[in-house]
Coordinates of C-alpha atoms in Angstrom, one line a residue:
M1 CA 0.0 0.0 0.0
E2 CA 2.8 2.4 0.9
Q3 CA 4.4 1.8 -2.5
H4 CA 1.2 2.4 -4.4
I5 CA 0.7 5.7 -2.6
Q6 CA 4.3 6.9 -2.8
Q7 CA 4.3 6.2 -6.6
Q8 CA 1.2 8.4 -6.9
R9 CA 2.6 11.1 -4.7
D10 CA 5.8 11.2 -6.7
F11 CA 3.7 11.4 -9.9
F12 CA 1.5 14.2 -8.5
Q13 CA 4.6 16.2 -7.5
T14 CA 5.6 16.4 -11.2
D15 CA 2.4 18.5 -11.8
A16 CA 1.5 16.0 -14.6
T17 CA -2.1 15.9 -13.5
K18 CA -2.7 19.6 -13.4
P19 CA -3.0 20.6 -17.1
L20 CA -6.6 20.6 -18.2
A21 CA -5.8 18.7 -21.3
F22 CA -4.5 15.8 -19.2
R23 CA -7.6 15.8 -17.1
K24 CA -9.9 15.8 -20.1
E25 CA -7.9 13.1 -21.8
Q26 CA -8.3 10.8 -18.7
L27 CA -12.0 11.5 -18.3
L28 CA -12.7 10.7 -22.0
K29 CA -10.5 7.6 -21.7
L30 CA -12.6 6.5 -18.7
K31 CA -15.8 7.1 -20.7
R32 CA -14.4 5.0 -23.6
I33 CA -13.4 2.2 -21.3
L34 CA -16.9 2.2 -19.7
Q35 CA -18.6 2.1 -23.1
E36 CA -16.4 -0.7 -24.4
N37 CA -17.2 -2.8 -21.3
E38 CA -21.0 -2.1 -21.0
E39 CA -21.9 -5.7 -21.8
A40 CA -19.3 -7.1 -19.4
M41 CA -20.6 -4.7 -16.6
A42 CA -24.2 -5.7 -17.2
D43 CA -23.2 -9.3 -17.0
A44 CA -21.2 -8.8 -13.8
I45 CA -23.9 -6.8 -12.0
H46 CA -26.5 -9.4 -13.0
K47 CA -24.4 -12.1 -11.4
D48 CA -24.2 -10.1 -8.2
F49 CA -27.7 -8.7 -8.0
K50 CA -29.8 -10.1 -11.0
K51 CA -29.9 -6.5 -12.0
S52 CA -31.1 -6.0 -15.6
A53 CA -29.1 -4.3 -18.4
F54 CA -31.8 -1.6 -18.4
D55 CA -31.3 -0.8 -14.7
C56 CA -27.5 -1.1 -15.1
Y57 CA -27.6 1.6 -17.7
T58 CA -30.2 3.9 -16.1
N59 CA -29.0 3.5 -12.5
E60 CA -25.3 3.3 -13.0
L61 CA -23.7 3.9 -16.4
G62 CA -26.0 6.7 -17.7
L63 CA -25.3 8.8 -14.6
L64 CA -21.6 8.4 -15.1
Y65 CA -21.7 9.4 -18.7
L66 CA -23.7 12.5 -17.7
D67 CA -21.0 13.3 -15.0
I68 CA -18.1 13.0 -17.5
K69 CA -19.9 15.1 -20.1
E70 CA -20.6 17.8 -17.5
A71 CA -17.0 17.8 -16.3
V72 CA -15.4 18.0 -19.7
K73 CA -17.7 20.7 -20.8
N74 CA -17.2 22.9 -17.7
L75 CA -13.7 22.0 -16.6
K76 CA -12.1 25.3 -17.8
K77 CA -14.7 27.3 -16.0
W78 CA -14.4 25.3 -12.8
A79 CA -10.6 25.3 -12.7
G80 CA -10.0 28.9 -13.6
P81 CA -9.2 31.6 -11.1
K82 CA -12.2 33.1 -9.4
R83 CA -12.1 36.9 -9.1
Q84 CA -13.3 38.2 -5.7
W85 CA -14.2 41.7 -4.6
S86 CA -11.7 43.6 -2.5
N87 CA -12.5 46.0 0.4
L88 CA -11.5 49.6 0.9
I89 CA -8.9 48.8 3.5
N90 CA -7.0 46.7 0.9
F91 CA -7.2 49.3 -1.9
P92 CA -5.7 48.9 -4.5
S93 CA -5.5 45.1 -4.9
K94 CA -6.7 42.3 -7.0
N95 CA -8.2 39.3 -5.2
Y96 CA -8.9 35.8 -6.5
I97 CA -9.1 32.1 -5.7
I98 CA -7.0 29.4 -7.3
R99 CA -8.5 26.0 -7.2
E100 CA -5.8 23.4 -6.9
P101 CA -6.0 19.6 -6.4
F102 CA -5.3 18.1 -3.0
G103 CA -3.0 15.4 -4.3
V104 CA -3.4 11.6 -3.7
S105 CA -7.0 10.7 -3.1
L106 CA -8.5 7.5 -1.6
I107 CA -12.0 6.7 -2.8
I108 CA -13.9 3.9 -1.0
G109 CA -17.0 2.8 -3.0
A110 CA -20.2 1.2 -1.9
W111 CA -21.8 -2.1 -2.8
N112 CA -25.4 -1.1 -3.6
Y113 CA -24.6 0.8 -6.9
P114 CA -21.0 -0.5 -7.3
F115 CA -20.2 1.2 -10.6
Q116 CA -21.9 4.5 -10.1
L117 CA -20.8 5.0 -6.5
S118 CA -17.2 4.0 -7.3
F119 CA -16.7 6.0 -10.5
A120 CA -18.7 9.1 -9.8
P121 CA -16.3 10.4 -7.1
V122 CA -13.4 9.2 -9.3
I123 CA -14.7 11.5 -12.1
A124 CA -14.7 14.5 -9.7
A125 CA -11.2 13.6 -8.4
I126 CA -9.8 13.4 -11.9
A127 CA -11.5 16.6 -13.0
A128 CA -9.9 18.4 -10.0
G129 CA -6.5 17.1 -10.9
N130 CA -5.8 14.5 -8.3
T131 CA -4.4 11.0 -8.5
V132 CA -6.8 8.2 -7.4
I133 CA -6.6 5.0 -5.5
L134 CA -10.1 3.3 -5.7
K135 CA -11.2 0.7 -3.3
P136 CA -14.5 -0.8 -4.6
S137 CA -16.7 -2.7 -2.3
E138 CA -15.8 -6.4 -2.2
V139 CA -19.3 -7.5 -1.4
P140 CA -20.5 -7.6 -5.1
S141 CA -17.4 -9.7 -6.1
H142 CA -18.0 -9.8 -9.8
T143 CA -18.3 -6.0 -10.2
S144 CA -15.3 -5.4 -8.0
S145 CA -13.2 -7.8 -10.0
L146 CA -14.3 -6.1 -13.3
I147 CA -13.7 -2.6 -12.0
A148 CA -10.1 -3.6 -11.1
K149 CA -9.6 -5.2 -14.5
M150 CA -10.9 -2.2 -16.4
V151 CA -8.8 0.3 -14.5
N152 CA -5.6 -1.5 -13.8
E153 CA -5.3 -2.7 -17.4
N154 CA -5.8 0.7 -18.9
F155 CA -4.5 3.4 -16.6
D156 CA -1.0 4.3 -15.4
P157 CA -1.0 3.0 -11.8
R158 CA 0.9 6.2 -10.8
F159 CA -2.3 8.1 -11.7
F160 CA -5.2 5.7 -11.1
R161 CA -5.2 2.3 -9.5
V162 CA -7.8 0.0 -8.0
V163 CA -7.0 -2.0 -4.9
E164 CA -9.3 -4.9 -4.2
G165 CA -9.9 -6.6 -0.9
G166 CA -12.0 -6.6 2.3
V167 CA -11.6 -5.2 5.8
P168 CA -7.9 -6.0 6.2
E169 CA -7.0 -4.2 2.9
T170 CA -9.2 -1.2 3.7
T171 CA -7.7 -1.0 7.2
E172 CA -4.2 -1.0 5.8
L173 CA -5.2 1.7 3.3
L174 CA -6.6 3.9 6.0
E175 CA -3.4 3.6 8.0
Q176 CA -1.6 5.5 5.2
K177 CA -1.6 9.3 4.7
F178 CA -3.7 10.5 1.8
D179 CA -4.5 14.1 0.8
K180 CA -8.2 13.4 0.5
V181 CA -10.5 10.6 1.5
F182 CA -13.9 10.0 0.0
F183 CA -16.2 7.3 1.5
T184 CA -19.6 6.0 0.6
G185 CA -21.2 3.5 3.0
S186 CA -22.7 3.0 6.4
V187 CA -22.6 5.2 9.5
P188 CA -20.5 2.8 11.6
V189 CA -17.8 2.4 8.9
G190 CA -18.0 6.1 8.1
K191 CA -17.0 6.8 11.7
I192 CA -14.0 4.5 11.4
V193 CA -12.9 6.2 8.2
Y194 CA -13.3 9.6 9.8
Q195 CA -11.2 8.6 12.8
A196 CA -8.5 7.2 10.6
A197 CA -8.3 10.3 8.5
A198 CA -8.2 12.5 11.6
K199 CA -4.8 11.0 12.5
H200 CA -3.3 12.5 9.4
L201 CA -5.6 15.7 9.4
T202 CA -6.8 14.5 6.0
P203 CA -10.0 16.2 4.7
V204 CA -12.9 13.8 4.1
T205 CA -16.2 13.6 2.4
L206 CA -18.5 11.0 3.9
E207 CA -21.6 10.0 2.0
I208 CA -23.5 7.9 4.5
G209 CA -27.3 7.5 4.9
G210 CA -30.1 7.4 7.4
K211 CA -33.8 7.0 7.7
S212 CA -35.2 9.3 5.0
P213 CA -38.9 10.2 5.6
A214 CA -41.6 10.8 3.0
F215 CA -44.4 13.1 4.0
I216 CA -47.8 12.7 2.3
T217 CA -50.2 15.5 3.3
E218 CA -53.9 15.4 3.2
K219 CA -54.1 17.3 -0.1
C220 CA -51.9 15.8 -2.7
D221 CA -52.1 14.2 -6.2
L222 CA -52.0 10.8 -4.7
N223 CA -52.0 8.9 -8.0
V224 CA -48.9 10.6 -9.3
A225 CA -47.2 11.0 -5.9
L226 CA -47.7 7.4 -5.0
R227 CA -46.2 6.0 -8.3
R228 CA -43.1 8.2 -7.9
L229 CA -42.7 7.3 -4.3
L230 CA -43.0 3.6 -4.7
W231 CA -40.8 3.6 -7.7
G232 CA -38.1 5.2 -5.6
K233 CA -38.6 2.9 -2.7
F234 CA -38.5 -0.4 -4.6
L235 CA -35.8 0.6 -7.1
N236 CA -32.8 -1.7 -6.5
A237 CA -35.0 -3.6 -4.0
G238 CA -34.8 -0.7 -1.6
Q239 CA -31.0 -0.9 -1.4
T240 CA -30.6 2.8 -2.1
C241 CA -29.2 5.3 0.4
I242 CA -31.8 8.0 -0.6
A243 CA -34.8 5.6 -0.9
P244 CA -37.8 6.7 1.1
D245 CA -37.2 4.8 4.3
Y246 CA -40.7 5.2 5.8
I247 CA -44.0 7.0 5.0
L248 CA -45.7 9.7 7.2
V249 CA -49.2 9.9 5.7
H250 CA -52.1 11.9 6.9
E251 CA -54.6 9.7 8.7
K252 CA -57.5 10.8 6.5
I253 CA -55.9 9.4 3.3
K254 CA -53.9 6.4 4.8
D255 CA -56.4 3.7 3.7
E256 CA -56.6 5.1 0.2
F257 CA -52.8 5.3 0.1
I258 CA -52.5 1.6 1.1
S259 CA -55.2 0.5 -1.4
K260 CA -53.5 2.3 -4.3
A261 CA -50.1 1.2 -3.2
K262 CA -51.1 -2.4 -3.4
A263 CA -52.6 -1.9 -6.9
F264 CA -49.4 -0.2 -8.1
I265 CA -47.2 -3.0 -6.8
D266 CA -49.5 -5.5 -8.5
E267 CA -49.3 -3.6 -11.7
Q268 CA -45.5 -3.4 -11.6
A269 CA -45.2 -7.2 -10.9
Y270 CA -41.7 -6.8 -9.4
S271 CA -39.6 -9.8 -10.4
F272 CA -36.1 -10.7 -11.6
E273 CA -37.6 -12.0 -14.8
R274 CA -39.2 -8.6 -15.7
G275 CA -35.9 -6.9 -15.0
N276 CA -37.4 -4.4 -12.6
Y277 CA -36.2 -6.0 -9.3
V278 CA -32.9 -7.2 -7.8
Q279 CA -31.6 -9.6 -5.2
I280 CA -30.8 -8.6 -1.6
I281 CA -27.0 -8.4 -1.7
N282 CA -26.2 -11.3 0.6
E283 CA -27.5 -13.7 3.3
R284 CA -26.4 -11.5 6.2
N285 CA -28.7 -8.7 4.9
M286 CA -31.5 -11.2 4.2
Q287 CA -31.4 -12.2 7.8
R288 CA -31.2 -8.6 9.0
L289 CA -34.2 -7.6 6.9
E290 CA -36.3 -10.6 7.9
K291 CA -36.0 -9.7 11.6
L292 CA -37.4 -6.2 10.8
I293 CA -40.6 -7.6 9.3
D294 CA -43.4 -7.8 11.9
P295 CA -45.9 -10.3 10.4
E296 CA -48.8 -8.9 12.4
K297 CA -48.2 -5.5 10.7
V298 CA -47.7 -6.7 7.2
V299 CA -50.6 -5.6 4.9
Y300 CA -48.9 -6.5 1.7
G301 CA -46.0 -8.8 0.6
G302 CA -43.7 -10.3 3.2
E303 CA -42.6 -13.2 1.0
I304 CA -39.1 -14.4 1.6
N305 CA -36.9 -16.8 -0.4
H306 CA -33.4 -17.2 1.1
E307 CA -32.2 -19.4 -1.7
E308 CA -33.0 -16.7 -4.3
R309 CA -32.1 -13.8 -1.9
Y310 CA -35.6 -12.5 -2.6
I311 CA -37.9 -10.3 -0.4
S312 CA -41.0 -9.2 -2.0
P313 CA -42.1 -5.5 -1.9
T314 CA -43.6 -5.3 1.6
L315 CA -46.0 -2.7 3.2
M316 CA -46.3 -2.5 7.0
D317 CA -49.1 -0.6 8.6
N318 CA -49.8 0.8 12.1
V319 CA -46.1 1.3 12.7
S320 CA -44.8 3.5 15.5
F321 CA -41.5 5.3 16.0
D322 CA -40.8 2.7 18.8
D323 CA -41.0 -0.4 16.5
P324 CA -37.7 -2.2 15.7
I325 CA -38.0 -1.3 12.0
M326 CA -37.8 2.4 13.0
Q327 CA -34.5 2.0 14.9
E328 CA -32.2 1.6 11.9
E329 CA -32.0 2.4 8.2
I330 CA -34.0 -0.4 6.4
F331 CA -32.0 -0.6 3.1
G332 CA -34.4 -3.1 1.7
P333 CA -37.9 -3.4 0.1
I334 CA -39.9 -2.9 3.3
L335 CA -42.0 0.2 3.7
P336 CA -43.3 1.2 7.1
I337 CA -46.4 3.4 7.2
I338 CA -47.0 5.8 10.0
A339 CA -50.3 7.8 10.1
Y340 CA -50.4 11.3 11.6
S341 CA -53.0 13.9 12.4
D342 CA -51.0 16.9 13.2
L343 CA -48.0 17.8 11.0
S344 CA -46.2 19.8 13.6
T345 CA -46.2 16.9 16.0
V346 CA -44.8 14.4 13.5
I347 CA -42.2 16.9 12.3
A348 CA -41.0 17.2 15.9
Q349 CA -40.8 13.4 16.1
V350 CA -38.6 13.3 13.0
K351 CA -36.4 16.2 14.3
A352 CA -35.7 14.3 17.5
R353 CA -33.9 11.7 15.4
P354 CA -30.6 11.8 13.5
K355 CA -30.7 14.0 10.4
P356 CA -31.6 12.0 7.3
L357 CA -29.8 12.0 3.9
A358 CA -33.0 12.7 2.1
C359 CA -36.6 13.9 2.6
Y360 CA -39.6 13.8 0.3
I361 CA -42.7 15.9 0.4
L362 CA -45.8 14.9 -1.5
T363 CA -48.3 17.7 -1.4
K364 CA -50.4 20.4 -3.1
E365 CA -50.3 22.5 0.1
R366 CA -47.6 25.2 -0.2
N367 CA -47.8 26.1 3.5
K368 CA -47.2 22.5 4.5
K369 CA -44.3 22.1 2.1
E370 CA -42.7 25.3 3.4
Q371 CA -43.2 24.1 7.0
I372 CA -41.4 20.8 6.4
L373 CA -38.6 22.4 4.3
H374 CA -37.8 25.0 6.9
S375 CA -38.3 22.9 10.0
L376 CA -36.3 19.8 9.1
S377 CA -32.6 19.6 8.4
F378 CA -31.6 16.9 5.8
G379 CA -29.1 16.4 3.1
G380 CA -31.4 17.0 0.1
G381 CA -34.6 15.9 -1.4
A382 CA -37.6 16.6 -3.6
V383 CA -41.2 17.8 -3.6
N384 CA -43.6 15.5 -5.4
E385 CA -40.8 13.3 -6.6
T386 CA -38.3 10.9 -5.1
I387 CA -34.6 10.1 -5.8
M388 CA -34.4 12.1 -9.1
H389 CA -32.7 15.1 -7.5
I390 CA -29.5 13.0 -7.7
T391 CA -29.6 13.1 -11.5
N392 CA -29.2 16.9 -11.6
S393 CA -25.5 17.7 -11.3
N394 CA -26.3 21.3 -10.5
L395 CA -27.6 20.2 -7.1
P396 CA -24.9 19.4 -4.6
F397 CA -25.5 15.9 -3.2
G398 CA -24.5 15.0 0.4
G399 CA -25.7 14.5 3.9
V400 CA -25.7 16.5 7.1
G401 CA -25.0 15.4 10.7
D402 CA -25.2 11.6 10.9
S403 CA -26.0 11.3 7.2
G404 CA -22.7 12.7 6.0
I405 CA -20.1 15.4 5.6
G406 CA -19.6 17.4 2.5
N407 CA -21.2 17.0 -0.9
Y408 CA -20.4 16.3 -4.6
H409 CA -21.8 16.0 -8.1
G410 CA -21.0 18.6 -10.8
E411 CA -19.0 21.6 -9.6
A412 CA -19.6 20.6 -6.0
G413 CA -17.7 17.4 -6.8
F414 CA -14.9 19.3 -8.3
L415 CA -14.7 21.5 -5.2
A416 CA -14.8 18.4 -2.9
F417 CA -11.5 17.4 -4.4
S418 CA -10.0 20.9 -4.5
H419 CA -8.3 23.3 -2.2
Q420 CA -9.4 26.9 -2.7
K421 CA -6.2 29.0 -2.4
S422 CA -7.0 32.6 -1.7
I423 CA -4.6 35.3 -3.2
M424 CA -4.4 39.0 -2.7
E425 CA -2.3 40.8 -5.2
K426 CA -1.3 44.3 -4.2
Q427 CA -0.3 47.1 -6.4
T428 CA 3.0 48.9 -5.6
W429 CA 2.1 52.5 -6.7
F430 CA 0.3 53.3 -3.4
E431 CA 1.1 52.5 0.2
P432 CA -1.1 53.8 3.0
S433 CA 0.8 54.9 6.1
F434 CA -1.8 53.9 8.8
K435 CA -0.4 50.4 9.1
F436 CA 3.0 51.7 10.3
A437 CA 4.1 53.3 13.5
P438 CA 3.9 55.9 15.0
Y439 CA 0.2 55.2 15.7
T440 CA -1.6 58.5 16.0
D441 CA -5.2 59.4 17.0
K442 CA -5.7 60.5 13.4
K443 CA -4.6 57.1 12.1
F444 CA -6.8 55.4 14.7
K445 CA -9.9 57.3 13.5
L446 CA -9.0 56.5 9.9
V447 CA -8.7 52.8 10.6
R448 CA -12.0 52.8 12.6
W449 CA -13.7 54.5 9.6
L450 CA -12.3 52.1 7.0
I451 CA -13.2 49.0 9.0
G452 CA -16.5 50.0 10.6
R453 CA -18.1 52.0 7.8

């Protein structure tokens, strides 16, 4: 590990990664490699998840192509000096910010979207001019192996290298000094990464998760809202960090919501064969999810097949905040439903818990929308939609509090891997005397006027 990192550090010190032409070349090279391996990636992810080629493209590769296109198009603007206003006390001067790469970056990917969540931060790191060591999740073994093959056979390891492995390899990596660490995964592991980085004072971005609520108010377009909400919930069999984790629905429309939810799930006929559903990643998560299902509260679904690693889309009614399923992020196709009568009360209950990564509001009531948006702190979200905010690179994506530190996507991703170096450039034709002794009452009054005006 030390050798890999030192090779990249030596390469970075040559300034080879800083020219924009080099960065664009590497981004376009990555795009070409992804395109040439689309069939292999679809095959690998199907072996790990039974994910369809359609979902592989729309949930993973398509988003990466958008990221690369955005970065190549805007790189000159993002990387250029940013002029800043001066103030009177520093007249005459020119002020600007130089955005420079941190250096050697470590990116630790997640298993639930193994291509997208590995390569999206890589694209940001390359665009910003860093070298990259990528550690993909070992849990989906076929995708991890393919990621390593695609990168290590095509890129100079002094610039971009994949290191495979599990906990021992990740632990060894975290013992090394990096200039930037980017992690996507669970809260417990995120804390370990943060502690390891702190020993070296390394800046980190943590994309974690949490229990993301979806509010459904009494007045909403239930037909449209419900389809969007359930699509977002059962995408990737619920194994999505920004999936709606639980529903807070007004008691007057709860029965209608459940009835229409059942009809929508029937209509979608979620299955591996239809290509609109995937496996639970492993048996450990199967057992964890099975324990969260209370058979007495299941009003739809609840079917489990360990051999196929299959859990059907499941609705649970009459859930309270004290139930076991409300004590941890579900990360699976189980949807708890909590009815409420007073919005302020239920907002207070959500606020009493860790800040979520996402929040969704399904409503026609502007005052209710504003109340939720301005009362709750969360990473990001949507009104009358779910998940799709992640597809707009102009919206910084990230958590807050227990759901993460920092953000990325688009220019925000470029900045996540950049140091902003502030420069004041003074002219030499004028030099005010108030900075220098002797300090007189007149100078004191002048300084007070310049600073306090």
